[in-house]
Amino acid sequence: MIRRAGFGPAFLLVSIVLGAMVAPAMFGRSLHEILAAAALCLLAAAIAIEDLRSMLIPDIPLLAIGLVGLGLAIHDIGEAAGIALWIVGAIGVAGALLAFSVVYGHLRGRFVLGFGDVKLVAASGLLIGPWGVGMQIFIASISAMIFVIIRAIRRGRKPRWSARVPFGTFLAPAAVVVWAWFGRGM
């Protein structure tokens, strides 16, 4: 999937814009955090572009975000019990989101989140912790609403609030922004 996203102009543009958003937060940070920020910007851009194109979140960059988050947690926390608790928190927040999505889907007859979005929240939980995921979802939701409004205006229509939205396009960059500006939520 990531092969289709490629390193074209859209990928470069999203990477540069996201990098510009997090760069000021990286002043004074350690080298490993700066390198993590660069990697996270590229990974989030790959997810955003592919989800926008295909409504699918690619697993490889998703896994890589989780591994970067886990690596940072191991570096920051250090002790096995703290790391285990961090992992349980990430899985717990993703599980809660999945449960909400399933219950909502059964009640309303329509599922609002794909499994890729839930996996992205799990990976994000490893990066920013369960507390940061709430802020991530808030930022992504506001961004997605703006996207829906702009798309409707461009098409000369009223916004359809039931329209399908590539939510990973907004979730992935929001995770990087939350991590850079607000930390890990420990």
PDB file of C-alpha atoms in Angstrom:
ATOM      1  CA  MET A   1       0.000   0.000   0.000  1.00  0.00           C
ATOM      2  CA  ILE A   2       2.716   2.460   0.871  1.00  0.00           C
ATOM      3  CA  ARG A   3       4.217   1.912  -2.590  1.00  0.00           C
ATOM      4  CA  ARG A   4       1.180   3.592  -4.116  1.00  0.00           C
ATOM      5  CA  ALA A   5       1.523   6.578  -1.801  1.00  0.00           C
ATOM      6  CA  GLY A   6       5.128   6.893  -2.959  1.00  0.00           C
ATOM      7  CA  PHE A   7       7.230   9.948  -2.371  1.00  0.00           C
ATOM      8  CA  GLY A   8       5.235  12.186  -4.657  1.00  0.00           C
ATOM      9  CA  PRO A   9       4.343  15.842  -4.231  1.00  0.00           C
ATOM     10  CA  ALA A  10       1.441  15.210  -1.815  1.00  0.00           C
ATOM     11  CA  PHE A  11       3.637  13.096   0.479  1.00  0.00           C
ATOM     12  CA  LEU A  12       6.381  15.718   0.430  1.00  0.00           C
ATOM     13  CA  LEU A  13       3.928  18.549   1.076  1.00  0.00           C
ATOM     14  CA  VAL A  14       2.297  16.802   4.040  1.00  0.00           C
ATOM     15  CA  SER A  15       5.721  15.846   5.445  1.00  0.00           C
ATOM     16  CA  ILE A  16       7.000  19.405   5.177  1.00  0.00           C
ATOM     17  CA  VAL A  17       3.868  20.992   6.665  1.00  0.00           C
ATOM     18  CA  LEU A  18       3.818  18.510   9.544  1.00  0.00           C
ATOM     19  CA  GLY A  19       7.548  19.022  10.080  1.00  0.00           C
ATOM     20  CA  ALA A  20       7.018  22.780  10.216  1.00  0.00           C
ATOM     21  CA  MET A  21       4.260  22.297  12.787  1.00  0.00           C
ATOM     22  CA  VAL A  22       6.443  20.235  15.127  1.00  0.00           C
ATOM     23  CA  ALA A  23       9.854  21.855  14.524  1.00  0.00           C
ATOM     24  CA  PRO A  24       9.420  24.684  17.047  1.00  0.00           C
ATOM     25  CA  ALA A  25       8.534  22.139  19.729  1.00  0.00           C
ATOM     26  CA  MET A  26      11.809  20.284  19.053  1.00  0.00           C
ATOM     27  CA  PHE A  27      14.105  23.147  20.099  1.00  0.00           C
ATOM     28  CA  GLY A  28      16.178  22.017  23.055  1.00  0.00           C
ATOM     29  CA  ARG A  29      15.129  18.368  22.717  1.00  0.00           C
ATOM     30  CA  SER A  30      17.579  15.470  22.611  1.00  0.00           C
ATOM     31  CA  LEU A  31      18.889  14.082  19.326  1.00  0.00           C
ATOM     32  CA  HIS A  32      16.860  10.878  19.632  1.00  0.00           C
ATOM     33  CA  GLU A  33      13.649  12.922  20.030  1.00  0.00           C
ATOM     34  CA  ILE A  34      14.487  15.071  17.003  1.00  0.00           C
ATOM     35  CA  LEU A  35      15.156  11.945  14.923  1.00  0.00           C
ATOM     36  CA  ALA A  36      11.927  10.400  16.239  1.00  0.00           C
ATOM     37  CA  ALA A  37      10.039  13.551  15.230  1.00  0.00           C
ATOM     38  CA  ALA A  38      11.440  13.378  11.694  1.00  0.00           C
ATOM     39  CA  ALA A  39      10.520   9.700  11.387  1.00  0.00           C
ATOM     40  CA  LEU A  40       7.051  10.309  12.834  1.00  0.00           C
ATOM     41  CA  CYS A  41       6.383  13.130  10.365  1.00  0.00           C
ATOM     42  CA  LEU A  42       7.254  10.857   7.432  1.00  0.00           C
ATOM     43  CA  LEU A  43       5.213   7.951   8.798  1.00  0.00           C
ATOM     44  CA  ALA A  44       2.180  10.132   9.554  1.00  0.00           C
ATOM     45  CA  ALA A  45       2.383  11.659   6.073  1.00  0.00           C
ATOM     46  CA  ALA A  46       2.453   8.184   4.485  1.00  0.00           C
ATOM     47  CA  ILE A  47      -0.624   7.165   6.500  1.00  0.00           C
ATOM     48  CA  ALA A  48      -2.450  10.419   5.770  1.00  0.00           C
ATOM     49  CA  ILE A  49      -1.896  10.258   2.009  1.00  0.00           C
ATOM     50  CA  GLU A  50      -2.742   6.568   1.666  1.00  0.00           C
ATOM     51  CA  ASP A  51      -5.906   6.878   3.782  1.00  0.00           C
ATOM     52  CA  LEU A  52      -6.992   9.908   1.770  1.00  0.00           C
ATOM     53  CA  ARG A  53      -6.461   8.001  -1.494  1.00  0.00           C
ATOM     54  CA  SER A  54      -7.874   4.603  -0.576  1.00  0.00           C
ATOM     55  CA  MET A  55      -9.709   4.881   2.788  1.00  0.00           C
ATOM     56  CA  LEU A  56      -7.220   2.281   4.070  1.00  0.00           C
ATOM     57  CA  ILE A  57      -4.493   2.758   6.663  1.00  0.00           C
ATOM     58  CA  PRO A  58      -1.282   0.953   5.713  1.00  0.00           C
ATOM     59  CA  ASP A  59      -0.004  -1.453   8.369  1.00  0.00           C
ATOM     60  CA  ILE A  60       3.747  -0.895   7.967  1.00  0.00           C
ATOM     61  CA  PRO A  61       3.857   2.817   8.881  1.00  0.00           C
ATOM     62  CA  LEU A  62       1.245   2.130  11.554  1.00  0.00           C
ATOM     63  CA  LEU A  63       3.478  -0.535  13.097  1.00  0.00           C
ATOM     64  CA  ALA A  64       6.478   1.769  12.806  1.00  0.00           C
ATOM     65  CA  ILE A  65       4.681   4.523  14.761  1.00  0.00           C
ATOM     66  CA  GLY A  66       3.906   1.993  17.474  1.00  0.00           C
ATOM     67  CA  LEU A  67       7.541   0.865  17.561  1.00  0.00           C
ATOM     68  CA  VAL A  68       8.818   4.446  17.773  1.00  0.00           C
ATOM     69  CA  GLY A  69       6.365   5.076  20.604  1.00  0.00           C
ATOM     70  CA  LEU A  70       7.411   1.901  22.391  1.00  0.00           C
ATOM     71  CA  GLY A  71      11.096   2.744  21.941  1.00  0.00           C
ATOM     72  CA  LEU A  72      10.555   6.201  23.404  1.00  0.00           C
ATOM     73  CA  ALA A  73       8.574   4.699  26.296  1.00  0.00           C
ATOM     74  CA  ILE A  74      11.364   2.211  27.031  1.00  0.00           C
ATOM     75  CA  HIS A  75      13.885   5.053  26.986  1.00  0.00           C
ATOM     76  CA  ASP A  76      11.771   7.348  29.171  1.00  0.00           C
ATOM     77  CA  ILE A  77      10.260   4.846  31.622  1.00  0.00           C
ATOM     78  CA  GLY A  78      13.003   2.258  31.800  1.00  0.00           C
ATOM     79  CA  GLU A  79      11.385  -0.192  34.230  1.00  0.00           C
ATOM     80  CA  ALA A  80       9.473  -3.237  33.009  1.00  0.00           C
ATOM     81  CA  ALA A  81       6.371  -2.624  35.153  1.00  0.00           C
ATOM     82  CA  GLY A  82       6.009   0.945  33.887  1.00  0.00           C
ATOM     83  CA  ILE A  83       6.446  -0.151  30.283  1.00  0.00           C
ATOM     84  CA  ALA A  84       3.878  -2.939  30.721  1.00  0.00           C
ATOM     85  CA  LEU A  85       1.430  -0.428  32.187  1.00  0.00           C
ATOM     86  CA  TRP A  86       2.090   1.909  29.235  1.00  0.00           C
ATOM     87  CA  ILE A  87       1.319  -0.916  26.779  1.00  0.00           C
ATOM     88  CA  VAL A  88      -1.835  -1.892  28.683  1.00  0.00           C
ATOM     89  CA  GLY A  89      -2.977   1.751  28.558  1.00  0.00           C
ATOM     90  CA  ALA A  90      -2.501   1.896  24.781  1.00  0.00           C
ATOM     91  CA  ILE A  91      -4.373  -1.358  24.259  1.00  0.00           C
ATOM     92  CA  GLY A  92      -7.073  -0.271  26.701  1.00  0.00           C
ATOM     93  CA  VAL A  93      -7.813   3.009  24.952  1.00  0.00           C
ATOM     94  CA  ALA A  94      -7.933   1.281  21.570  1.00  0.00           C
ATOM     95  CA  GLY A  95     -10.165  -1.437  23.011  1.00  0.00           C
ATOM     96  CA  ALA A  96     -12.523   1.171  24.453  1.00  0.00           C
ATOM     97  CA  LEU A  97     -12.702   2.913  21.073  1.00  0.00           C
ATOM     98  CA  LEU A  98     -13.360  -0.401  19.328  1.00  0.00           C
ATOM     99  CA  ALA A  99     -16.112  -1.254  21.834  1.00  0.00           C
ATOM    100  CA  PHE A 100     -17.703   2.165  21.325  1.00  0.00           C
ATOM    101  CA  SER A 101     -17.562   1.742  17.565  1.00  0.00           C
ATOM    102  CA  VAL A 102     -19.125  -1.733  17.675  1.00  0.00           C
ATOM    103  CA  VAL A 103     -21.907  -0.708  20.074  1.00  0.00           C
ATOM    104  CA  TYR A 104     -22.629   2.448  18.080  1.00  0.00           C
ATOM    105  CA  GLY A 105     -22.609   0.450  14.854  1.00  0.00           C
ATOM    106  CA  HIS A 106     -25.109  -2.060  16.176  1.00  0.00           C
ATOM    107  CA  LEU A 107     -27.373   0.626  17.600  1.00  0.00           C
ATOM    108  CA  ARG A 108     -27.272   2.894  14.547  1.00  0.00           C
ATOM    109  CA  GLY A 109     -26.804   0.249  11.862  1.00  0.00           C
ATOM    110  CA  ARG A 110     -23.640   1.920  10.626  1.00  0.00           C
ATOM    111  CA  PHE A 111     -20.038   1.600  11.766  1.00  0.00           C
ATOM    112  CA  VAL A 112     -18.275   4.926  12.035  1.00  0.00           C
ATOM    113  CA  LEU A 113     -14.681   3.812  12.517  1.00  0.00           C
ATOM    114  CA  GLY A 114     -12.684   1.293  10.573  1.00  0.00           C
ATOM    115  CA  PHE A 115     -10.374  -1.201  12.211  1.00  0.00           C
ATOM    116  CA  GLY A 116      -7.400   0.715  10.779  1.00  0.00           C
ATOM    117  CA  ASP A 117      -8.439   3.761  12.812  1.00  0.00           C
ATOM    118  CA  VAL A 118      -8.574   1.612  15.947  1.00  0.00           C
ATOM    119  CA  LYS A 119      -5.119   0.154  15.216  1.00  0.00           C
ATOM    120  CA  LEU A 120      -3.827   3.689  14.657  1.00  0.00           C
ATOM    121  CA  VAL A 121      -5.178   4.723  18.062  1.00  0.00           C
ATOM    122  CA  ALA A 122      -3.392   1.723  19.624  1.00  0.00           C
ATOM    123  CA  ALA A 123      -0.108   2.754  17.974  1.00  0.00           C
ATOM    124  CA  SER A 124      -0.725   6.362  19.004  1.00  0.00           C
ATOM    125  CA  GLY A 125      -1.359   5.204  22.554  1.00  0.00           C
ATOM    126  CA  LEU A 126       2.163   3.787  22.604  1.00  0.00           C
ATOM    127  CA  LEU A 127       3.465   7.157  21.451  1.00  0.00           C
ATOM    128  CA  ILE A 128       1.394   9.639  23.457  1.00  0.00           C
ATOM    129  CA  GLY A 129      -0.282   7.519  26.099  1.00  0.00           C
ATOM    130  CA  PRO A 130      -3.973   7.107  26.820  1.00  0.00           C
ATOM    131  CA  TRP A 131      -4.317  10.702  28.008  1.00  0.00           C
ATOM    132  CA  GLY A 132      -2.819  12.098  24.822  1.00  0.00           C
ATOM    133  CA  VAL A 133      -5.168  10.039  22.647  1.00  0.00           C
ATOM    134  CA  GLY A 134      -8.122  12.132  23.807  1.00  0.00           C
ATOM    135  CA  MET A 135      -6.402  15.293  22.598  1.00  0.00           C
ATOM    136  CA  GLN A 136      -5.397  13.510  19.387  1.00  0.00           C
ATOM    137  CA  ILE A 137      -8.997  12.517  18.656  1.00  0.00           C
ATOM    138  CA  PHE A 138     -10.193  16.052  19.430  1.00  0.00           C
ATOM    139  CA  ILE A 139      -7.657  17.642  17.050  1.00  0.00           C
ATOM    140  CA  ALA A 140      -8.374  15.039  14.354  1.00  0.00           C
ATOM    141  CA  SER A 141     -12.145  15.538  14.699  1.00  0.00           C
ATOM    142  CA  ILE A 142     -11.905  19.321  14.313  1.00  0.00           C
ATOM    143  CA  SER A 143      -9.603  18.865  11.304  1.00  0.00           C
ATOM    144  CA  ALA A 144     -11.972  16.331   9.741  1.00  0.00           C
ATOM    145  CA  MET A 145     -14.953  18.681  10.190  1.00  0.00           C
ATOM    146  CA  ILE A 146     -13.019  21.466   8.463  1.00  0.00           C
ATOM    147  CA  PHE A 147     -12.178  19.003   5.670  1.00  0.00           C
ATOM    148  CA  VAL A 148     -15.867  18.086   5.228  1.00  0.00           C
ATOM    149  CA  ILE A 149     -16.860  21.759   5.090  1.00  0.00           C
ATOM    150  CA  ILE A 150     -14.143  22.676   2.581  1.00  0.00           C
ATOM    151  CA  ARG A 151     -14.949  19.641   0.427  1.00  0.00           C
ATOM    152  CA  ALA A 152     -18.655  20.587   0.400  1.00  0.00           C
ATOM    153  CA  ILE A 153     -17.875  24.202  -0.517  1.00  0.00           C
ATOM    154  CA  ARG A 154     -15.598  23.074  -3.346  1.00  0.00           C
ATOM    155  CA  ARG A 155     -18.380  20.839  -4.665  1.00  0.00           C
ATOM    156  CA  GLY A 156     -20.996  23.573  -4.273  1.00  0.00           C
ATOM    157  CA  ARG A 157     -23.072  21.545  -1.806  1.00  0.00           C
ATOM    158  CA  LYS A 158     -24.100  21.615   1.805  1.00  0.00           C
ATOM    159  CA  PRO A 159     -21.875  19.561   4.134  1.00  0.00           C
ATOM    160  CA  ARG A 160     -23.079  15.982   4.624  1.00  0.00           C
ATOM    161  CA  TRP A 161     -22.240  15.076   8.194  1.00  0.00           C
ATOM    162  CA  SER A 162     -22.822  11.416   7.424  1.00  0.00           C
ATOM    163  CA  ALA A 163     -20.220  11.416   4.635  1.00  0.00           C
ATOM    164  CA  ARG A 164     -17.352   8.942   4.810  1.00  0.00           C
ATOM    165  CA  VAL A 165     -14.167  10.642   5.926  1.00  0.00           C
ATOM    166  CA  PRO A 166     -10.637   9.198   5.815  1.00  0.00           C
ATOM    167  CA  PHE A 167     -10.160   9.742   9.557  1.00  0.00           C
ATOM    168  CA  GLY A 168      -6.628   8.315   9.591  1.00  0.00           C
ATOM    169  CA  THR A 169      -5.640  11.266   7.402  1.00  0.00           C
ATOM    170  CA  PHE A 170      -6.260  13.434  10.454  1.00  0.00           C
ATOM    171  CA  LEU A 171      -5.484  10.985  13.282  1.00  0.00           C
ATOM    172  CA  ALA A 172      -1.889  10.245  12.276  1.00  0.00           C
ATOM    173  CA  PRO A 173      -0.683  13.869  12.028  1.00  0.00           C
ATOM    174  CA  ALA A 174      -2.612  14.757  15.198  1.00  0.00           C
ATOM    175  CA  ALA A 175      -0.674  12.086  17.121  1.00  0.00           C
ATOM    176  CA  VAL A 176       2.627  13.615  16.019  1.00  0.00           C
ATOM    177  CA  VAL A 177       1.488  17.133  16.933  1.00  0.00           C
ATOM    178  CA  VAL A 178       0.279  16.011  20.368  1.00  0.00           C
ATOM    179  CA  TRP A 179       3.529  14.149  21.025  1.00  0.00           C
ATOM    180  CA  ALA A 180       5.705  17.083  19.940  1.00  0.00           C
ATOM    181  CA  TRP A 181       3.819  19.840  21.753  1.00  0.00           C
ATOM    182  CA  PHE A 182       2.304  18.110  24.777  1.00  0.00           C
ATOM    183  CA  GLY A 183       4.584  15.178  25.444  1.00  0.00           C
ATOM    184  CA  ARG A 184       3.840  11.636  26.406  1.00  0.00           C
ATOM    185  CA  GLY A 185       1.190  12.232  29.070  1.00  0.00           C
ATOM    186  CA  MET A 186       3.117  10.383  31.760  1.00  0.00           C
TER     187      MET A 186
END
